[in-house]
XYZ file of C-alpha atoms in Angstrom:
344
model
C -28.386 20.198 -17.960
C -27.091 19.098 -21.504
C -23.974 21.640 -20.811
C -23.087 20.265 -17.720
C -23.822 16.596 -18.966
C -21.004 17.716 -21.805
C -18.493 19.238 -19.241
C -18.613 15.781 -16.973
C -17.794 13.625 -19.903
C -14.808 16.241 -20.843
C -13.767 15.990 -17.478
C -13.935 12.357 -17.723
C -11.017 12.419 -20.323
C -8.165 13.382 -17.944
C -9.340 11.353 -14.641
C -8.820 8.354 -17.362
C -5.743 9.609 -18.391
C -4.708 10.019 -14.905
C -5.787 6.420 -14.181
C -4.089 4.502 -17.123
C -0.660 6.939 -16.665
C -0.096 6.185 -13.499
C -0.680 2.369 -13.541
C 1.404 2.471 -16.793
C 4.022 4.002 -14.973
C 3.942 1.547 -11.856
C 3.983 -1.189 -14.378
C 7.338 -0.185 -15.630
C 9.295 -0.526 -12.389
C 7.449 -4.087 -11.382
C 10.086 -6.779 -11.700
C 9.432 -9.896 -12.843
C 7.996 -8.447 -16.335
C 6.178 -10.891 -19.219
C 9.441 -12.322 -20.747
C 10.865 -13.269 -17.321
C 7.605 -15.179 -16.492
C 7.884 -17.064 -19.687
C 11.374 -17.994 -19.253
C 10.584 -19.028 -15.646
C 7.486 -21.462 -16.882
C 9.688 -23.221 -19.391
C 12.553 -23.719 -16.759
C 10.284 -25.106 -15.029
C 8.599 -27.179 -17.237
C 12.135 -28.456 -18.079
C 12.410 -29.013 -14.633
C 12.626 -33.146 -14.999
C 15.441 -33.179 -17.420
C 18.843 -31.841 -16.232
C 19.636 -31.378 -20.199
C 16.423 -29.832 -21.046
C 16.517 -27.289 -17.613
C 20.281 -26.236 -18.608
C 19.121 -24.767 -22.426
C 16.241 -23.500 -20.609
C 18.598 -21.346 -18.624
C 21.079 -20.823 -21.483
C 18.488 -19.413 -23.748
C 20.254 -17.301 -26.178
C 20.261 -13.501 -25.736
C 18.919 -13.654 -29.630
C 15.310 -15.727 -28.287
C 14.812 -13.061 -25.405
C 15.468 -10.664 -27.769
C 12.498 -12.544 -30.084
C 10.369 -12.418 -27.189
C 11.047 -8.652 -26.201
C 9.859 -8.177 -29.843
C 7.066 -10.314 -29.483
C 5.585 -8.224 -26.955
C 6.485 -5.332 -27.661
C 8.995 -4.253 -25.536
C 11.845 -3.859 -27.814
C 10.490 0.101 -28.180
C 11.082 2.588 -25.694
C 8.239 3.166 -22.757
C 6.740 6.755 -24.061
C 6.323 4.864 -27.581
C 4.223 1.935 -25.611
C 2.376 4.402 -23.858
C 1.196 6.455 -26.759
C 0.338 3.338 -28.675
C -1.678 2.145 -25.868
C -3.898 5.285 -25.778
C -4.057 5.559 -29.411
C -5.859 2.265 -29.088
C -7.508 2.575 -25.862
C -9.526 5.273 -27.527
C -10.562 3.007 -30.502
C -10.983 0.544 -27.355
C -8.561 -1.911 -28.902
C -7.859 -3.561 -25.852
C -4.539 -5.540 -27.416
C -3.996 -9.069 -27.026
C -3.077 -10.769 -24.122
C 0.736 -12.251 -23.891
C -0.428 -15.181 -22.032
C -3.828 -16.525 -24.044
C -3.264 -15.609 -27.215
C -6.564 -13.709 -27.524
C -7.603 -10.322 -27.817
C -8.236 -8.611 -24.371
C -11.581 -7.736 -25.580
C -12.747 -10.959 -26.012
C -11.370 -12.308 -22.973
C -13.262 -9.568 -21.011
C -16.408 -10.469 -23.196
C -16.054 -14.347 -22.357
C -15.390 -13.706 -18.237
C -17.943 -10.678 -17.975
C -21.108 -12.954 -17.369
C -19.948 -14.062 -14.092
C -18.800 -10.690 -12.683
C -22.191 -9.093 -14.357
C -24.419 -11.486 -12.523
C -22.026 -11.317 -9.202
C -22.560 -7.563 -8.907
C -25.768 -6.836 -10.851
C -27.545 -9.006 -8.185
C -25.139 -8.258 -4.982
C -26.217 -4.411 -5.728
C -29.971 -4.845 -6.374
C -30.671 -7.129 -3.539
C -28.587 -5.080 -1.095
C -30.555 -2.594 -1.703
C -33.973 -3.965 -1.565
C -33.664 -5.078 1.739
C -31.234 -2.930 3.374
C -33.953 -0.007 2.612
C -36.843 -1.082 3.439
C -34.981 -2.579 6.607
C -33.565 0.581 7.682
C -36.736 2.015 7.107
C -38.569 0.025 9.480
C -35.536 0.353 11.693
C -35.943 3.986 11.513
C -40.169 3.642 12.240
C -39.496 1.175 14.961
C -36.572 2.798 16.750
C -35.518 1.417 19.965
C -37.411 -1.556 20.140
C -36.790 -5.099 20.186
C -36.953 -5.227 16.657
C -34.522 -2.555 15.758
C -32.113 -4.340 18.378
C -32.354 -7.225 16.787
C -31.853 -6.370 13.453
C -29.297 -4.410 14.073
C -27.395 -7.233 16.078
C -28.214 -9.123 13.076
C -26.566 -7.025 10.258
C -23.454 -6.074 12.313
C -22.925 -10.120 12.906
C -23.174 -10.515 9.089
C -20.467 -7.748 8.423
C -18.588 -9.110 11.256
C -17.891 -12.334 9.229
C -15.305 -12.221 6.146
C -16.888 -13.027 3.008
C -14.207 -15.781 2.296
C -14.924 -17.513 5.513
C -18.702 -17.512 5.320
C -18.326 -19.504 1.857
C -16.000 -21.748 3.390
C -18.482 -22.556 5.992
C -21.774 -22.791 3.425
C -19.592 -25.386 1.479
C -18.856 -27.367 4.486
C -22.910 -27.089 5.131
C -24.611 -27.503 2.181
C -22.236 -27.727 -1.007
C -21.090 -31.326 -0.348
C -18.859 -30.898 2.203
C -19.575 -32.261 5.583
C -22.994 -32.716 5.901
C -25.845 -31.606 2.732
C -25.140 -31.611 -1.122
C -27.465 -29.264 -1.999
C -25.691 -26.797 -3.934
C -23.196 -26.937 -6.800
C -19.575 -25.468 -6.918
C -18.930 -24.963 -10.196
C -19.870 -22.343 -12.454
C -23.215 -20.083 -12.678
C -24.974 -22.875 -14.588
C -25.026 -26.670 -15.123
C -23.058 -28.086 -18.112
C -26.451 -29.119 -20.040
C -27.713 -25.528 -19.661
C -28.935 -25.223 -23.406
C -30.814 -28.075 -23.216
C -33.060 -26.442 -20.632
C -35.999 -24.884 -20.462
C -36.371 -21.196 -19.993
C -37.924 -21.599 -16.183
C -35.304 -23.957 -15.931
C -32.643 -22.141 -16.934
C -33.959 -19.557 -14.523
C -34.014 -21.745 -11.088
C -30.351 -23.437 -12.474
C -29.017 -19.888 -12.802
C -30.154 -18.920 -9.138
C -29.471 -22.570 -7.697
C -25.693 -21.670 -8.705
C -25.313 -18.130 -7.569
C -27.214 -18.443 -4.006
C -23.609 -19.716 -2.250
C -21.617 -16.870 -4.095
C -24.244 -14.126 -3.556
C -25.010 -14.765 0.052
C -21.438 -14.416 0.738
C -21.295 -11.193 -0.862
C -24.241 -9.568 0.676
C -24.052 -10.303 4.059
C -21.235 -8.215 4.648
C -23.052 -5.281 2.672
C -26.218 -4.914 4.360
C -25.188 -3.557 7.814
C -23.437 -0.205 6.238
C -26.854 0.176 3.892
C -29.092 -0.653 6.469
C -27.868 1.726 8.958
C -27.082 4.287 6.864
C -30.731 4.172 5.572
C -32.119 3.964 9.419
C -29.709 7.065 10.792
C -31.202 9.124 7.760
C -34.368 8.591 7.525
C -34.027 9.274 11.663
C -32.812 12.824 11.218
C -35.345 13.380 8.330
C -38.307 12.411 11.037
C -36.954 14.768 13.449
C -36.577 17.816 11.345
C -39.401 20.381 11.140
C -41.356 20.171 8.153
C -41.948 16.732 9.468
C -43.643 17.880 12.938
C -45.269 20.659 10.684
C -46.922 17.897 8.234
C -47.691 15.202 11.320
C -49.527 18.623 12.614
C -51.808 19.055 10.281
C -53.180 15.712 10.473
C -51.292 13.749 7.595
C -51.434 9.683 7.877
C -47.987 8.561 8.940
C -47.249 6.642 5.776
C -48.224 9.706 3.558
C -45.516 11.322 6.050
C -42.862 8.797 5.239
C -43.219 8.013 1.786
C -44.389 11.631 0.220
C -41.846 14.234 2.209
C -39.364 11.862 4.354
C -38.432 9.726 1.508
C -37.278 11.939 -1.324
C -34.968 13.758 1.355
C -33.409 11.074 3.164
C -32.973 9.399 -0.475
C -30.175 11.860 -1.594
C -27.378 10.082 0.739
C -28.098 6.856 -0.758
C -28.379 7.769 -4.343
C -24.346 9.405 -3.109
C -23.686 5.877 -2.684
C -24.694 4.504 -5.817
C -21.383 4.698 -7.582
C -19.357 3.101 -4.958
C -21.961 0.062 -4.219
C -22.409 -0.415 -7.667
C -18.484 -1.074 -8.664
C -17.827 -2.647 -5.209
C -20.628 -5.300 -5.787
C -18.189 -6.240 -8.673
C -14.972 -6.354 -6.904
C -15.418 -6.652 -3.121
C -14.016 -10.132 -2.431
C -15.168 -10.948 -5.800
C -11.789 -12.597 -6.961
C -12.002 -14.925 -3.144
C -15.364 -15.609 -3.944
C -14.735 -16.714 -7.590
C -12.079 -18.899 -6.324
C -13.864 -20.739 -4.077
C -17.122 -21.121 -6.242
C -14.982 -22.035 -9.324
C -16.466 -18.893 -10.938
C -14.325 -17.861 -13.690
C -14.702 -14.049 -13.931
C -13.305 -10.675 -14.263
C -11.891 -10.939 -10.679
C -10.282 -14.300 -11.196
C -9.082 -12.957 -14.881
C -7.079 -9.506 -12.786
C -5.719 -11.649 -10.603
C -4.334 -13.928 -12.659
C -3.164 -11.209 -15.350
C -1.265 -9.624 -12.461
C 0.476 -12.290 -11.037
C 1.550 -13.792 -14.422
C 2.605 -9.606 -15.297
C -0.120 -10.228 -18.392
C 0.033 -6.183 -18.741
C -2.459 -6.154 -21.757
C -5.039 -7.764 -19.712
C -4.459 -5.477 -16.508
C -4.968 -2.208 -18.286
C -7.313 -3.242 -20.143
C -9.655 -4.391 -17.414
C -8.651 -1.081 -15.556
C -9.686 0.983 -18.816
C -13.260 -0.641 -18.678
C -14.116 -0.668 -14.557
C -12.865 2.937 -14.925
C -15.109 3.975 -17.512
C -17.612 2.273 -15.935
C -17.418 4.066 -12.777
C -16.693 7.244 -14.298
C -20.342 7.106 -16.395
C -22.146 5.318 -12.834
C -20.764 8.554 -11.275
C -22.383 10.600 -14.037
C -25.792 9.204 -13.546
C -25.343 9.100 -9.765
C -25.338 12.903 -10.368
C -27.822 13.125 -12.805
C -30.345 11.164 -9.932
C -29.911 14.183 -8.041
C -32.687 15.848 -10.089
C -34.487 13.171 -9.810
C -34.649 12.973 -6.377
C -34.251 17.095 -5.296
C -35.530 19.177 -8.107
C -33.814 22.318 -6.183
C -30.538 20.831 -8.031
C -29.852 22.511 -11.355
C -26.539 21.981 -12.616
C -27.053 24.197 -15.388
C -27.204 27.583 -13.079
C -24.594 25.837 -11.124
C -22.099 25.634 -14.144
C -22.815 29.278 -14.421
């Protein structure tokens, strides 16, 4: 186990590589580059004054030259690149050209929102999609499996985006109840709170934001979790154990449930860093949540390339070390895996 644990993070090294090359590369042939944006903000700001917008345009070759230097891009692209890496892997993110603060702390400041976005988008997906398709799977064909599974497919039917336009409308002040706030993940007078009421203002924030995410999430998990747990109940062993006598639940829970749980721990990884990104920069938007999704968006349109890779360097790592433990689960759940003799 601890060789093949080894090997995966070696292996790790050039799928990061591979990431942060070719996005490094892409960057390079984006027009519209750092300098150009700031030339384009101060002709604009200049905008008013016909004086003012002409020196804007006129701006010496000497100041573009300054602000090549500023950010770097008076050395050649291999020299950039190698720099970047050399500081990547003392995860010195750089500074951003547009802030004027380091990368790192800019992902520290935003990372709140997106944590409590997709920490909570992943856990309570989960919790009810499984036991759902569970009793899906239990209660196949009746009303209640029809139901529910009208139910979930309606929910992933409607956009994420829209559904939060229509809970403002509803109950965030819009048309007809105030009920919820739109700003931020908690009130402005948070320290001065209470720890239980910290708690219920932290929740009374995210319940807009999280509903929108989830509903979209719950039919794929749901019926994924009902289809398996279907062919699990249909395969032998089953009909052997249900032979001898054993109580249905002992059935389900003891010999069904460590099977049919090896597709869903296979789609760990992916729910886990899409609960952080699906729709999450819409959803941000909309809620006045100002996180990681909001932060990428803006870096890219404004060509803040400090910001971009460095976000990219820590979601990749990130999903590179889920996908480790993903793997690792497999033990967990199916004993029968051993990596070790499988390395051999």
């Amino acid at each position: 186990m601890l060789a093949y644990i080894v090997k995966r993070l070696l292996l790790m090294l050039p799928t990061l590589l591979g990431v942060l090359t070719v996005t490094f590369v892409v960057i390079q042939f984006v027009p519209g580059g750092p300098v150009e944006q700031v030339l384009a903000e101060a002709r604009a700001g200049a905008g008013g004054d016909r004086g003012a917008y002409k020196a804007g345009r006129d701006i010496e070759k000497q100041q573009i030259e300054q602000l090549k230097k500023l950010y770097g891009f008076d050395k050649p692209a291999h020299v950039r690149y190698v720099e970047m890496l050399v500081n990547f892997a003392r995860f010195d993110l750089g500074r951003s050209f547009m802030q004027s603060k380091s990368v790192g702390a800019l992902i520290l400041e935003k990372l709140p929102v997106s944590i409590s976005l997709g920490i909570w988008t992943f856990l309570i997906s989960y919790l009810v999609s499984i036991p759902l398709g569970i009793a899906k799977a239990v209660r196949e064909g009746t009303r209640f499996d029809t139901l529910s599974t009208a139910l979930v497919l309606a929910g992933n039917a409607i956009p994420g985006f829209v559904l939060g336009v229509l809970l403002i409308v509803l109950f965030a002040g819009g048309t007809f109840f105030d009920w919820f706030p739109l700003r931020g993940i908690v009130s402005d007078n948070w320290r001065e709170l209470s720890v239980p009421a910290l708690v219920v203002d932290y929740f009374w924030h995210l319940t807009l934001p999280l509903i929108c995410l989830m509903v979209g999430s719950f039919a794929v998990l749901t019926m994924l979790t009902k289809n398996t747990f279907v062919e699990e109940m249909r395969k032998q062993y089953v009909l052997v154990a249900r032979a001898k006598g054993l109580a249905q639940r002992r059935v389900l829970y003891k010999h069904i449930f460590r099977n049919a749980l090896i597709p869903l721990v296979t789609g760990f990884p992916a729910a886990f860093i899409g609960a952080f990104f699906a729709g999450s920069v819409l959803i941000e938007t909309l809620f006045s949540l100002d996180g990681l999704g909001l932060l990428g968006y803006e870096a890219v349109i404004r060509r803040d390339y400090p910001v971009v890779m460095g976000i990219l360097y820590v979601f990749t790592l990130i999903a590179l070390v889920v996908k480790l433990i993903s793997d690792l689960l497999y033990v967990v759940v199916d004993p029968r895996v051993q990596f070790g003799a499988a390395a051999r």
